[in-house]
Coordinates of C-alpha atoms and ligand atoms in Angstrom, one line a residue:
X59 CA -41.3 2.8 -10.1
X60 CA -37.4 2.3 -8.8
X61 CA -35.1 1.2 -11.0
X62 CA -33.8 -2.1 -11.2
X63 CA -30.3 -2.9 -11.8
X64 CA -28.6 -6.1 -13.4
X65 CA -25.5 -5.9 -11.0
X66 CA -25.0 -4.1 -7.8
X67 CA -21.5 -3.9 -6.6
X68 CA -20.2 -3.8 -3.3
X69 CA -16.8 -2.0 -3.2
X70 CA -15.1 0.3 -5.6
X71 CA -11.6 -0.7 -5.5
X72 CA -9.7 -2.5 -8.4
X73 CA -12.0 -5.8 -7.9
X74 CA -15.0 -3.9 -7.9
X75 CA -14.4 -1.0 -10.7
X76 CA -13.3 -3.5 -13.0
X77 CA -16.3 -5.8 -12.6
X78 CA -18.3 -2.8 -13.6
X79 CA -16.0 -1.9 -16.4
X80 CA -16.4 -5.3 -17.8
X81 CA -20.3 -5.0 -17.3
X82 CA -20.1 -1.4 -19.4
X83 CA -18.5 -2.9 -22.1
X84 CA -20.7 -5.2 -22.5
X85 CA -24.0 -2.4 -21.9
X86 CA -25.2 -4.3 -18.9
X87 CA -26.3 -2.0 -16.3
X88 CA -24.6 -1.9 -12.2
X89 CA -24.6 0.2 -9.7
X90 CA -21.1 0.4 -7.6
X91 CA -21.0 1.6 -3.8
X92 CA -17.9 2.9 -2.4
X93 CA -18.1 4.2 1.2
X94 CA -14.8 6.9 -0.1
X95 CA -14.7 9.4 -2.2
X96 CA -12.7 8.1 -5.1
X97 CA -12.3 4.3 -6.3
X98 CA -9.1 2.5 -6.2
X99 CA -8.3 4.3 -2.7
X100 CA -7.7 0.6 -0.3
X101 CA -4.5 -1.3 -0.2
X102 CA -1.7 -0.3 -2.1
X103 CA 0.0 -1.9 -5.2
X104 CA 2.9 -1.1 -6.6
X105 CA 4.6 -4.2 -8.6
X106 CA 3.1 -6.5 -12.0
X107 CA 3.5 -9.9 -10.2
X108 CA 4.2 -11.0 -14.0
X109 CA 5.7 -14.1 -12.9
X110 CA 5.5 -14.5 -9.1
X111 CA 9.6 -13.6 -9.2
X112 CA 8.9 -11.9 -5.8
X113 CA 7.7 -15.1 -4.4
X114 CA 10.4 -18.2 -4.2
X115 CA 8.4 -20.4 -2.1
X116 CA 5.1 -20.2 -4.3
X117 CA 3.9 -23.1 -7.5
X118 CA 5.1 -23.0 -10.8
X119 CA 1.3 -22.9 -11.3
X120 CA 1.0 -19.6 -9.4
X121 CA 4.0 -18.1 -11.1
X122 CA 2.0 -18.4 -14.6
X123 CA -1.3 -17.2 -13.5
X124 CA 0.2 -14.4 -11.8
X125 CA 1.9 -13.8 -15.8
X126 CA -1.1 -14.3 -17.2
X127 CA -3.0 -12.1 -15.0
X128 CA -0.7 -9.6 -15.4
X129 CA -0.5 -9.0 -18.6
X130 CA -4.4 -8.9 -19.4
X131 CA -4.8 -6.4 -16.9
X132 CA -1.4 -4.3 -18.2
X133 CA -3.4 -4.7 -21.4
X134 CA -6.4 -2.7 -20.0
X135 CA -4.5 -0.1 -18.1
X136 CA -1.2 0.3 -19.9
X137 CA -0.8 4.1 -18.5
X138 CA -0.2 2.4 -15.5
X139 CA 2.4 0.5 -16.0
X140 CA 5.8 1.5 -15.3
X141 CA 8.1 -0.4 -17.4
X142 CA 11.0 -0.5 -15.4
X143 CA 12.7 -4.2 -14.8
X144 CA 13.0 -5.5 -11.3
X145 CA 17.1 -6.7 -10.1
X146 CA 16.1 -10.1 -7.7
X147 CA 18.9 -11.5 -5.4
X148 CA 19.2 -13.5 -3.1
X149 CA 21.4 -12.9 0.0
X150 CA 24.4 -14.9 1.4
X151 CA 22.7 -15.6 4.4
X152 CA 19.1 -16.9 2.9
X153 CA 18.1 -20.7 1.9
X154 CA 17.1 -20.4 -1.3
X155 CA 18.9 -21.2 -4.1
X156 CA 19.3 -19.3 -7.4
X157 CA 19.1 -22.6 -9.8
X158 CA 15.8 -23.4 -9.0
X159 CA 14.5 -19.5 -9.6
X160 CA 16.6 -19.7 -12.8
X161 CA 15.0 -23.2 -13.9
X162 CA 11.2 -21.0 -13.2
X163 CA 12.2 -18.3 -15.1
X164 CA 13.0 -20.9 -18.1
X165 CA 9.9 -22.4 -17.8
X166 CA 7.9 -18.8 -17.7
X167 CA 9.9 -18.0 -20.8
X168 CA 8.4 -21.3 -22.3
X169 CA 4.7 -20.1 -21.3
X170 CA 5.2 -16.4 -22.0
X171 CA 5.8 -17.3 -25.2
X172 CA 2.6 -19.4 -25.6
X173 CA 0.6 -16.6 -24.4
X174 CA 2.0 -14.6 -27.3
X175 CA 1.5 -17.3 -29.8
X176 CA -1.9 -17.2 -28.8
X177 CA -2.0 -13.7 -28.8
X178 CA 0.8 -11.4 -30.4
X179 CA -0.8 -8.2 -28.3
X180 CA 0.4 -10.3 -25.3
X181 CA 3.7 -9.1 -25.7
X182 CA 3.5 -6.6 -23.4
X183 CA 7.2 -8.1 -21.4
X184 CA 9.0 -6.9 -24.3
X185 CA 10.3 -10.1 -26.2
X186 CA 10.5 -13.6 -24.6
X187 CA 14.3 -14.1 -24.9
X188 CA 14.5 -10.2 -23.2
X189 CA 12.3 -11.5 -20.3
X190 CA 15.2 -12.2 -17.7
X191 CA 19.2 -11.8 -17.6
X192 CA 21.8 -13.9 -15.3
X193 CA 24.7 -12.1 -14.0
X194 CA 27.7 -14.3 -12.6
X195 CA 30.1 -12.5 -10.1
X196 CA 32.5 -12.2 -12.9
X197 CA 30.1 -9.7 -15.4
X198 CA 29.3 -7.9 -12.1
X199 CA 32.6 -6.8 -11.8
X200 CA 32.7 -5.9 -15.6
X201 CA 29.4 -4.1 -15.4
X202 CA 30.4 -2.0 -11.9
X203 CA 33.3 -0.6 -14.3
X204 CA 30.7 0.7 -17.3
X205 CA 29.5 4.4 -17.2
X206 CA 26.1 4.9 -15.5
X207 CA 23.4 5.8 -17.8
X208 CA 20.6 8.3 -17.1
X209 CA 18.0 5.9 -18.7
X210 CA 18.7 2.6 -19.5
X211 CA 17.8 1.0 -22.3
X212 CA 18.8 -2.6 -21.3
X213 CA 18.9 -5.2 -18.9
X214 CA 23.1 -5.1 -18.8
X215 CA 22.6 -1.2 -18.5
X216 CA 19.7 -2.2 -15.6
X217 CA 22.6 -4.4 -13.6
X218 CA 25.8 -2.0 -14.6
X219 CA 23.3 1.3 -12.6
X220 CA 22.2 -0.9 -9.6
X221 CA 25.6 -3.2 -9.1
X222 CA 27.9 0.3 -8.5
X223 CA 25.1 1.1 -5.5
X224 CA 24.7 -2.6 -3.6
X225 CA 27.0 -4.3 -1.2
X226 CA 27.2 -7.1 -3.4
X227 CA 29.5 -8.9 -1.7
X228 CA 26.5 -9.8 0.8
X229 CA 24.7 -12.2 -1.9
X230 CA 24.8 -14.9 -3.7
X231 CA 25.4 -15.3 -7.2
X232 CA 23.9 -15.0 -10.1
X233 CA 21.5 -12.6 -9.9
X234 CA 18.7 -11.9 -12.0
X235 CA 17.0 -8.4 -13.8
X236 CA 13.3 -9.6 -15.0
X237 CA 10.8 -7.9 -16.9
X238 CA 8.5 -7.4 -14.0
X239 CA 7.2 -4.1 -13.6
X240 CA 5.8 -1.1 -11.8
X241 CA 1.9 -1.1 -11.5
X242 CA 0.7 2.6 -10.6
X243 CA -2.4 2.5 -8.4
X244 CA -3.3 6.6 -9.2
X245 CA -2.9 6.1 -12.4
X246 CA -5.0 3.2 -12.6
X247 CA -7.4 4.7 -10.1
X248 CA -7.8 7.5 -12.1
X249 CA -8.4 5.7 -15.4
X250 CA -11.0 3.8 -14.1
X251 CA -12.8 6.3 -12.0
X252 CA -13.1 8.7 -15.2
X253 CA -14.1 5.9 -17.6
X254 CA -16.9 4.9 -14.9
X255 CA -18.2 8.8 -14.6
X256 CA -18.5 8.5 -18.5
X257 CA -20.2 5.3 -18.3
X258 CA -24.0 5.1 -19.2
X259 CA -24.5 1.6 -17.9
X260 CA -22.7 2.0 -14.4
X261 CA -23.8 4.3 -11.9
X262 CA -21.3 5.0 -9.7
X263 CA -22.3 6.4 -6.4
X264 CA -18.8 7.3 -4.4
X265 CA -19.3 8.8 -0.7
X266 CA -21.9 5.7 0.2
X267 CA -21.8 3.2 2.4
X268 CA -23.8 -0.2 2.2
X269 CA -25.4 -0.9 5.6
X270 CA -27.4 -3.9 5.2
X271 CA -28.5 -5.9 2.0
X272 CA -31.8 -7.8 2.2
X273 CA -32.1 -10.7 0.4
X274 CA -35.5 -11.5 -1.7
X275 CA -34.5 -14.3 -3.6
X276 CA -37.8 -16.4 -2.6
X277 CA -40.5 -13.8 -2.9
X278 CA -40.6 -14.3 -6.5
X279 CA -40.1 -10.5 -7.6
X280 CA -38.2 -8.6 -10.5
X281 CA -35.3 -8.4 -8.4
X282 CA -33.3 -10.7 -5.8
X283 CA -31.6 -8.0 -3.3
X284 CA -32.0 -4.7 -1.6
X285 CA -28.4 -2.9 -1.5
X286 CA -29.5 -0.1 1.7
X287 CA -27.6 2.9 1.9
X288 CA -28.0 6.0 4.3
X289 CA -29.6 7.6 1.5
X290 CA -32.0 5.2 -0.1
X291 CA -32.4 1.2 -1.4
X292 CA -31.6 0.2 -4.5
X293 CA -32.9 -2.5 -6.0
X294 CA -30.4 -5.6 -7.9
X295 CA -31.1 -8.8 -9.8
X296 CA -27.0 -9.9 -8.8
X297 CA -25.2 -9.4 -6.0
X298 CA -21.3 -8.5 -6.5
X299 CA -19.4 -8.6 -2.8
X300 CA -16.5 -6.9 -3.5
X301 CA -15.5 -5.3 -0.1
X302 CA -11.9 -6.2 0.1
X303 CA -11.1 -7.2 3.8
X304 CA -14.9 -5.9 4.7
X305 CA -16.7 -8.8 2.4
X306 CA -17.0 -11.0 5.7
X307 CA -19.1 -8.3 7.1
X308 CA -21.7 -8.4 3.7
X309 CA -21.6 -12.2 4.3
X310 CA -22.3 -12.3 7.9
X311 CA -25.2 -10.4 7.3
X312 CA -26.4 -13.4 4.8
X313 CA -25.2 -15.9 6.8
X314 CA -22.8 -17.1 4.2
X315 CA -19.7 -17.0 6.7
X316 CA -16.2 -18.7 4.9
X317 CA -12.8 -19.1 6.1
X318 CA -10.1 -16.7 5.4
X319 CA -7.2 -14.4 6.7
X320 CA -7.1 -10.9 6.8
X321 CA -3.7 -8.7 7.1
X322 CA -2.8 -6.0 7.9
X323 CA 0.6 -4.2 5.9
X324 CA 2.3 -1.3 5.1
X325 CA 4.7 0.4 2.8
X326 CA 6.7 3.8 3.3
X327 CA 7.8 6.6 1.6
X328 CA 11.3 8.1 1.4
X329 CA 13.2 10.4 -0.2
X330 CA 16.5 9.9 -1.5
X331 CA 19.3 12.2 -2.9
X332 CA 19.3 12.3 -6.4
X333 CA 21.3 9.5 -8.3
X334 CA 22.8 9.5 -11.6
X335 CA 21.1 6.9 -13.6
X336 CA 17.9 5.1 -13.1
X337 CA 17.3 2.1 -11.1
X338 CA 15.1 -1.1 -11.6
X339 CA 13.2 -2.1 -8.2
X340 CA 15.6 -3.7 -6.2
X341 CA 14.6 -6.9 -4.6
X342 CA 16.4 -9.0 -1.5
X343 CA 15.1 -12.1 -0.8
X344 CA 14.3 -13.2 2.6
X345 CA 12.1 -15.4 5.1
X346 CA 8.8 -13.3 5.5
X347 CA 8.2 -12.5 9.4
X348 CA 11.8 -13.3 10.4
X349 CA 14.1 -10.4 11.2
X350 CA 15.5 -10.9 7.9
X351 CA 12.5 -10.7 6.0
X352 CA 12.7 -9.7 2.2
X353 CA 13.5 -6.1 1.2
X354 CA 11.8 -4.6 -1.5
X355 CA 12.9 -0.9 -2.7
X356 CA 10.4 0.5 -5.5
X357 CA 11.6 3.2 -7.7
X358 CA 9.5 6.4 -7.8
X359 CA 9.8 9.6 -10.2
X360 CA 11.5 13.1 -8.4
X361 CA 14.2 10.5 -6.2
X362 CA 11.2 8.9 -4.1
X363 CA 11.2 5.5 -3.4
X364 CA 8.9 3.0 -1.6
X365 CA 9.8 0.4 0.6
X366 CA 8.4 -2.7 2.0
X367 CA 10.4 -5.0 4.5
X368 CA 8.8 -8.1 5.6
X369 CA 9.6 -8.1 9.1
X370 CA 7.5 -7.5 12.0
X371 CA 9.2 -3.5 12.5
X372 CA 8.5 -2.8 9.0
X373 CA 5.8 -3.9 6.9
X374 CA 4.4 -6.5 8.6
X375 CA 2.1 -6.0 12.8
X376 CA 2.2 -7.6 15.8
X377 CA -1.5 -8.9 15.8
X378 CA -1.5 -8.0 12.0
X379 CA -3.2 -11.3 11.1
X380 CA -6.3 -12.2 11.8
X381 CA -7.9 -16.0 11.1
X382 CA -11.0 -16.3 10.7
X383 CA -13.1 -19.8 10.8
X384 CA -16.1 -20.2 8.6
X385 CA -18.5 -20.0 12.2
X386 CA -17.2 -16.8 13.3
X387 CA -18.1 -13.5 13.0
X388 CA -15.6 -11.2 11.0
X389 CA -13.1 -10.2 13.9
X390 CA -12.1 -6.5 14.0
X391 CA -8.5 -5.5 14.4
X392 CA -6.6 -5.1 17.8
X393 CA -6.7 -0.8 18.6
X394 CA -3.3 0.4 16.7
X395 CA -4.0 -1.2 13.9
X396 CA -7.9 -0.5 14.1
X397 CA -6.9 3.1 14.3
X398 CA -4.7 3.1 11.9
X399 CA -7.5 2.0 8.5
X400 CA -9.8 4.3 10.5
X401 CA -8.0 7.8 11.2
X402 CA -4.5 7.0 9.8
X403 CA -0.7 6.9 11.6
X404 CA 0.3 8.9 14.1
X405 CA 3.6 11.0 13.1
X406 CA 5.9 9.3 15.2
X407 CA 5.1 5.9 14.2
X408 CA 5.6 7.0 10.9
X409 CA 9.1 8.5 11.4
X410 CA 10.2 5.3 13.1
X411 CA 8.8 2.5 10.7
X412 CA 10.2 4.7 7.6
X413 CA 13.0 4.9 9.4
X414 CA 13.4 1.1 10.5
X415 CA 12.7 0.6 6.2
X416 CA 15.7 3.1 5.3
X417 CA 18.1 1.1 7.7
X418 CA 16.6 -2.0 6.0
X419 CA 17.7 -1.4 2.6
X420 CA 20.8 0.3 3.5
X421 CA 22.0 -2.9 4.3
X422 CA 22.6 -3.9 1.0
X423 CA 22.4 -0.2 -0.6
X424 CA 24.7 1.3 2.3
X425 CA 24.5 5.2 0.7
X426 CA 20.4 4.6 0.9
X427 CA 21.4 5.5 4.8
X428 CA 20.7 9.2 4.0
X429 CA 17.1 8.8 2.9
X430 CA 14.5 10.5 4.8
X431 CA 10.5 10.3 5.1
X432 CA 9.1 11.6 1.9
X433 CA 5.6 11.1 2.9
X434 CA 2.8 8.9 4.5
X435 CA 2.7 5.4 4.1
X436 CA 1.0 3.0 1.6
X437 CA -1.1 0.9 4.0
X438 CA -4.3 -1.5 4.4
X439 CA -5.6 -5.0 4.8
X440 CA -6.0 -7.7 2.5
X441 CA -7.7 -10.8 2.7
X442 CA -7.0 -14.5 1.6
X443 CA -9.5 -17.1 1.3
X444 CA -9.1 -20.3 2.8
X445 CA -6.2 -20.7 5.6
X446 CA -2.8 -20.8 3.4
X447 CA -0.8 -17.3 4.2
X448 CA 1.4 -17.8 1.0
X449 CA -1.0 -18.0 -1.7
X450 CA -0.6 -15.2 -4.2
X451 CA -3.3 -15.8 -6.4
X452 CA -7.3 -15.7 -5.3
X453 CA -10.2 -15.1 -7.1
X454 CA -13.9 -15.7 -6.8
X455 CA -16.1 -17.7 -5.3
X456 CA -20.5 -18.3 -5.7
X457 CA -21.3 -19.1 -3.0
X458 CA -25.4 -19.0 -3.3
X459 CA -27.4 -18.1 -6.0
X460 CA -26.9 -14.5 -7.5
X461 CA -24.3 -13.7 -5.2
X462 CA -20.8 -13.4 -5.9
X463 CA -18.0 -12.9 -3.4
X464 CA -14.3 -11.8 -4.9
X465 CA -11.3 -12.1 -3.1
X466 CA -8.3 -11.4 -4.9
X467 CA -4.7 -11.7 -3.2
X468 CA -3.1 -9.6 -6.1
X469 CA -4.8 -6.8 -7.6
X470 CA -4.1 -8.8 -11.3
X471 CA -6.8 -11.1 -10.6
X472 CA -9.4 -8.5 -11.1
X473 CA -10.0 -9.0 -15.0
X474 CA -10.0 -12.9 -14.2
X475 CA -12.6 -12.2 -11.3
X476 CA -14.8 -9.7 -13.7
X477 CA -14.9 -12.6 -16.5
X478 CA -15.7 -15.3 -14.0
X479 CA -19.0 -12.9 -12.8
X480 CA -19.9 -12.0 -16.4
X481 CA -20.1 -16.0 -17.1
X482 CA -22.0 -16.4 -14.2
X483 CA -24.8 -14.3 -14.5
X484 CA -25.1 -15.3 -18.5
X485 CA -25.7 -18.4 -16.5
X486 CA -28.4 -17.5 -14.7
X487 CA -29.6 -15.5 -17.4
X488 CA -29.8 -12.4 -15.9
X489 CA -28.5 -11.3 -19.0
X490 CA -28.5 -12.8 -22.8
X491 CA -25.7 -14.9 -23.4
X492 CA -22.9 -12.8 -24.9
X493 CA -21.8 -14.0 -28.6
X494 CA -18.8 -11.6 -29.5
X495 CA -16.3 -10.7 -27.4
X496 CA -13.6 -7.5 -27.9
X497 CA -10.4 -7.8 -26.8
X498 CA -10.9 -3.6 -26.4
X499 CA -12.9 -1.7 -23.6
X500 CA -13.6 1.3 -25.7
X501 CA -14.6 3.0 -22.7
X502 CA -11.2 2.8 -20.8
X503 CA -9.5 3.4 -24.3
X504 CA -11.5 6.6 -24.7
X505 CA -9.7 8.1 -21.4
X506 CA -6.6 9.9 -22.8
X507 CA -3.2 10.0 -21.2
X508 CA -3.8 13.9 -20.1
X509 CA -6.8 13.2 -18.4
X510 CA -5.5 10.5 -16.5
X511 CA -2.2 12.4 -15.7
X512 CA -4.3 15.1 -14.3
X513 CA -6.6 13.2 -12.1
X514 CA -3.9 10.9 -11.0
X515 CA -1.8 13.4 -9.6
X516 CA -5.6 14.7 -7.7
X517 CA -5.5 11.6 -6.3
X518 CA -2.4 11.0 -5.1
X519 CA -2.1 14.9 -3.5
X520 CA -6.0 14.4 -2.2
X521 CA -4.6 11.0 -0.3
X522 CA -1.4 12.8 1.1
X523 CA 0.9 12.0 -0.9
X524 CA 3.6 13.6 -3.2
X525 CA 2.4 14.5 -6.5
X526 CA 5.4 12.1 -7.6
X527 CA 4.2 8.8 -7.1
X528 CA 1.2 9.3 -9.8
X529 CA 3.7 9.3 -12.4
X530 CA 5.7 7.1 -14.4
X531 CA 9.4 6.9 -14.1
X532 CA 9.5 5.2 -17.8
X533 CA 6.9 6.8 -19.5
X534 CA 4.9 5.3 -22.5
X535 CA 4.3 7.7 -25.0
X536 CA 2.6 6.4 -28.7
X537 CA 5.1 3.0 -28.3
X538 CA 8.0 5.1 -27.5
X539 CA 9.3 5.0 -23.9
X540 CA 10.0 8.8 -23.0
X541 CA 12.7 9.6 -19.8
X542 CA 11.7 11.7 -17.7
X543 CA 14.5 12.1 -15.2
Ligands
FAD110 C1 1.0 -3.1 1.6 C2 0.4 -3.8 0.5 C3 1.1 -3.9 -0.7 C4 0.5 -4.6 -1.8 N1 1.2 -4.6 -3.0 C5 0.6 -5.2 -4.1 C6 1.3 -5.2 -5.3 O1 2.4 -4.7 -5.4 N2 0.7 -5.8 -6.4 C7 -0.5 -6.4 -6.3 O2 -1.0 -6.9 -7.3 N3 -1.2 -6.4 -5.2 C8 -0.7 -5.8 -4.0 N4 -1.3 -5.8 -2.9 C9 -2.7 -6.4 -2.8 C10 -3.7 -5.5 -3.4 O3 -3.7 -4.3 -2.7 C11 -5.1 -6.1 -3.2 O4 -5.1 -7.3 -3.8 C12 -6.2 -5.3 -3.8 O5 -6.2 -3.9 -3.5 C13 -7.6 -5.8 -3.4 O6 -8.5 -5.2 -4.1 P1 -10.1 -5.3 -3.8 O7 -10.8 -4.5 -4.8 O8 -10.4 -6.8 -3.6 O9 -10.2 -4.7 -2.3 P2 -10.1 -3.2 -1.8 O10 -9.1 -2.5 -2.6 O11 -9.9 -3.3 -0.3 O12 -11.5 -2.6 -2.1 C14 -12.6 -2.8 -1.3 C15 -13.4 -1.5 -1.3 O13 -14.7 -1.8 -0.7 C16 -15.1 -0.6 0.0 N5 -16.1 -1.0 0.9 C17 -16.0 -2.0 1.9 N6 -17.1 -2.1 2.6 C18 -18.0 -1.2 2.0 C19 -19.4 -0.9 2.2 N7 -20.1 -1.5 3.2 N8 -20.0 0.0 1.5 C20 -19.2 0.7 0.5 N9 -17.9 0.4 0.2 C21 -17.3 -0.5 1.0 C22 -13.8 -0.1 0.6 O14 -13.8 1.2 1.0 C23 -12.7 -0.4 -0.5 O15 -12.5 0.7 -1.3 C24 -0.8 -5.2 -1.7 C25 -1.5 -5.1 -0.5 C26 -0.9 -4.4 0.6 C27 -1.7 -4.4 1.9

């Protein structure tokens, strides 16, 4: 007779693989479909939203999820995390003001430390009173005068690398270094995908596609749906959609149709010359689709850095957004785009968009004008659920019985989106109800840091890109940070 699952899972990227983590841990059985040939492998991420600080516009209620989120998932992947502060600023020519950021980051001081109360292992931001630093005009000028330091150890050492490299004439004052960090997607990627291969409760079938899903909810069986692959049907009591920008094409089929919008966005690589000290990301703050969107420049290892500009010529498409009503069918993209998540970038386009990014940031880092293309770019569509374009935090939603349909904004919602599915199907007791629960995934914790250097940097070469971006420029090492410049 064929087996039947608890869970199947729809979509092996962060939403999906750490639904079936969660499941593991707790020895309930899944099957996960991903149509690639490694997990983890859709739209890029590269920041730890630990505070929304990239986002002026959004609530103070967004700002602590996206903490909160943040650090449970740093938590479960801490070889991914790149501890590494981010400098925020505001330019001269921008509306927002720096007092009301400053009064947010007071109160996320206030609320990072009652997540630590709660939970000392929270404390993953370093200390609470370490969690951001102001810098008038005045200490600028002091700092621009200190020695450069290869790795710094502080937030004053931080501001004192970047301040000698930026125009900072251009913007306004203060401006801010926060704990937000780097959030590697190889290394997570590979973490995950090796703790799934060990797993004996998930089976993990990479290189498969879902084609249909037949749902036998009324016909009174052992089992609710039919997952159909090329290959064969498999047989599930619960139904995880986890397709990223694809879950409106799982929901068409069941008629279950929703709002949302789907974009389209990329990143680039370059390549810099070689610096003498370490930099934190580097962030510019601007009105998103405008020509002076907000620049973002992400510190790599080996003088590689990534860049996102949210302007129309950079990160953002013409016809990059699509809205979808709840009575359509899922829309596909206009042709470039379309051919760009099918058969990737043609070379030209990626010369000029990297290109377009380098002269982006060299307008507030003017020697950045010498960086070149150092590789293809980090790219994909997203999805949000409803019809507001700036909300930053999205998770899941049950639509009909034994069905669950994730949409996360940020990739840190995934451990929130797991625990919400894990409830749910104690609820319709398609498993026991759970009495103990670890703080620990023994599973994950079993994958040592070799392992996932190794496979990171597989992944990262297998996708194109330089061996590089799957490590760490501040690397963890048994709680002592190890430079690696
Ligand atoms: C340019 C860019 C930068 C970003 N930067 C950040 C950041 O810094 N920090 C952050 O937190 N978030 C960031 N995000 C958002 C983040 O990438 C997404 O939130 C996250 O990747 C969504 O994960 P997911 O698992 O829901 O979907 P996906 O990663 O899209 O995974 C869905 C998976 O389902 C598979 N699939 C779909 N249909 C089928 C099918 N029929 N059969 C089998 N498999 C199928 C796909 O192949 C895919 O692997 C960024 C997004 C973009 C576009």
């Amino acid at each position: 007779m064929d087996r039947i699952y608890n869970v199947g899972i729809i979509g092996g990227g962060i939403s999906g693989v750490v639904t079936a983590l969660q499941l593991a841990k707790y020895e309930i059985d899944s099957v996960l479909f991903e149509q690639k040939n490694s997990v983890v492998n859709g739209p890029p991420f590269c920041h730890l939203h630990a505070g929304g600080n990239l986002y002026p516009d959004i609530s103070d209620e967004q700002c602590r999820v996206l903490m909160k989120q943040s650090i449970e998932m740093a938590r479960l992947f801490p070889q991914s995390i790149d501890e590494r502060p981010t400098f925020i600023s505001i330019p001269k020519s921008e509306k927002y003001e720096v007092a009301k950021i400053e009064s947010r980051l007071e109160m996320l001081v206030e609320y990072y430390k009652q997540l630590i109360l709660k939970d000392p292992s929270n404390e993953i931001l370093g200390s609470p009173k370490d969690y951001y630093e102001i810098y008038s005009k005045e200490d600028l000028k002091v700092l621009a005068k200190q020695p450069t330091v290869k790795r710094p150890n502080s937030s004053d050492e931080w501001m004192s690398n970047t301040i000698k490299l930026i125009d900072y004439e251009k913007l306004k004052t203060p401006v801010i270094i926060v704990q937000e960090y780097g959030w590697n997607l190889f290394r997570l990627g590979a973490q995950a995908q090796l703790a799934l291969n060990k797993s004996d409760n998930c089976s993990l079938k990479t290189n498969t596609l879902v084609t249909n899903v037949k749902d036998l909810r009324n016909q009174n069986l052992d089992y609710n749906w039919e997952i159909c692959t090329n290959e064969k049907v498999y047989k599930v009591k619960y139904l995880v959609n986890s397709c990223g920008f694809k879950t409106g094409q799982i929901d068409e089929v069941l008629r279950l149709n929703a709002e949302r919008l789907i974009e389209f966005k990329a990143a680039y690589v370059s390549k810099w010359q070689p610096i003498p000290g370490l930099i934190p990301e580097l962030i510019f703050h601007g009105e998103r689709g405008t020509p002076h969107g907000m620049v973002q420049l992400t510190p790599y290892c080996d003088d590689y850095y990534q860049i996102h500009g949210m302007t129309k010529d950079i990160t953002l498409f013409e016809n990059g957004l699509i809205k979808l009503k709840s009575s359509e069918e899922q829309p596909e993209f206009k042709d470039d785009i379309k051919q760009k998540l099918d058969c990737g970038w043609e070379e030209e386009e990626v010369k000029s968009r990297t290109k377009n990014a380098i002269d982006f940031v060299a307008k507030f880092v003017p020697l950045f004008k010498s960086a070149n293309v150092g590789g293809p770019p980090l790219y994909g569509a997203q999805q949000i659920s409803g019809n507001d374009l700036s909300l930053r935090v999205g998770e899941v939603s049950f639509p009909s019985k034994s069905y669950a349909r994730s949409e996360i904004i940020k990739a840190s919602s995934a451990l929130t989106v797991a625990n919400q599915i894990l409830n749910k199907i104690q609820d319709e007791e398609i498993i026991p109800l759970i009495n103990t629960k670890p703080n620990q995934n023994l599973l994950l914790d079993s994958i040592s840091k070799d392992e996932i250097d190794k496979m990171a940097c597989e992944l990262a070469v297998q996708r194109g890109y330089p061996e590089a971006l799957s490590q760490l420029v501040i690397e963890k090492k048994q709680n002592n940070f190890q430079e690696i410049l």
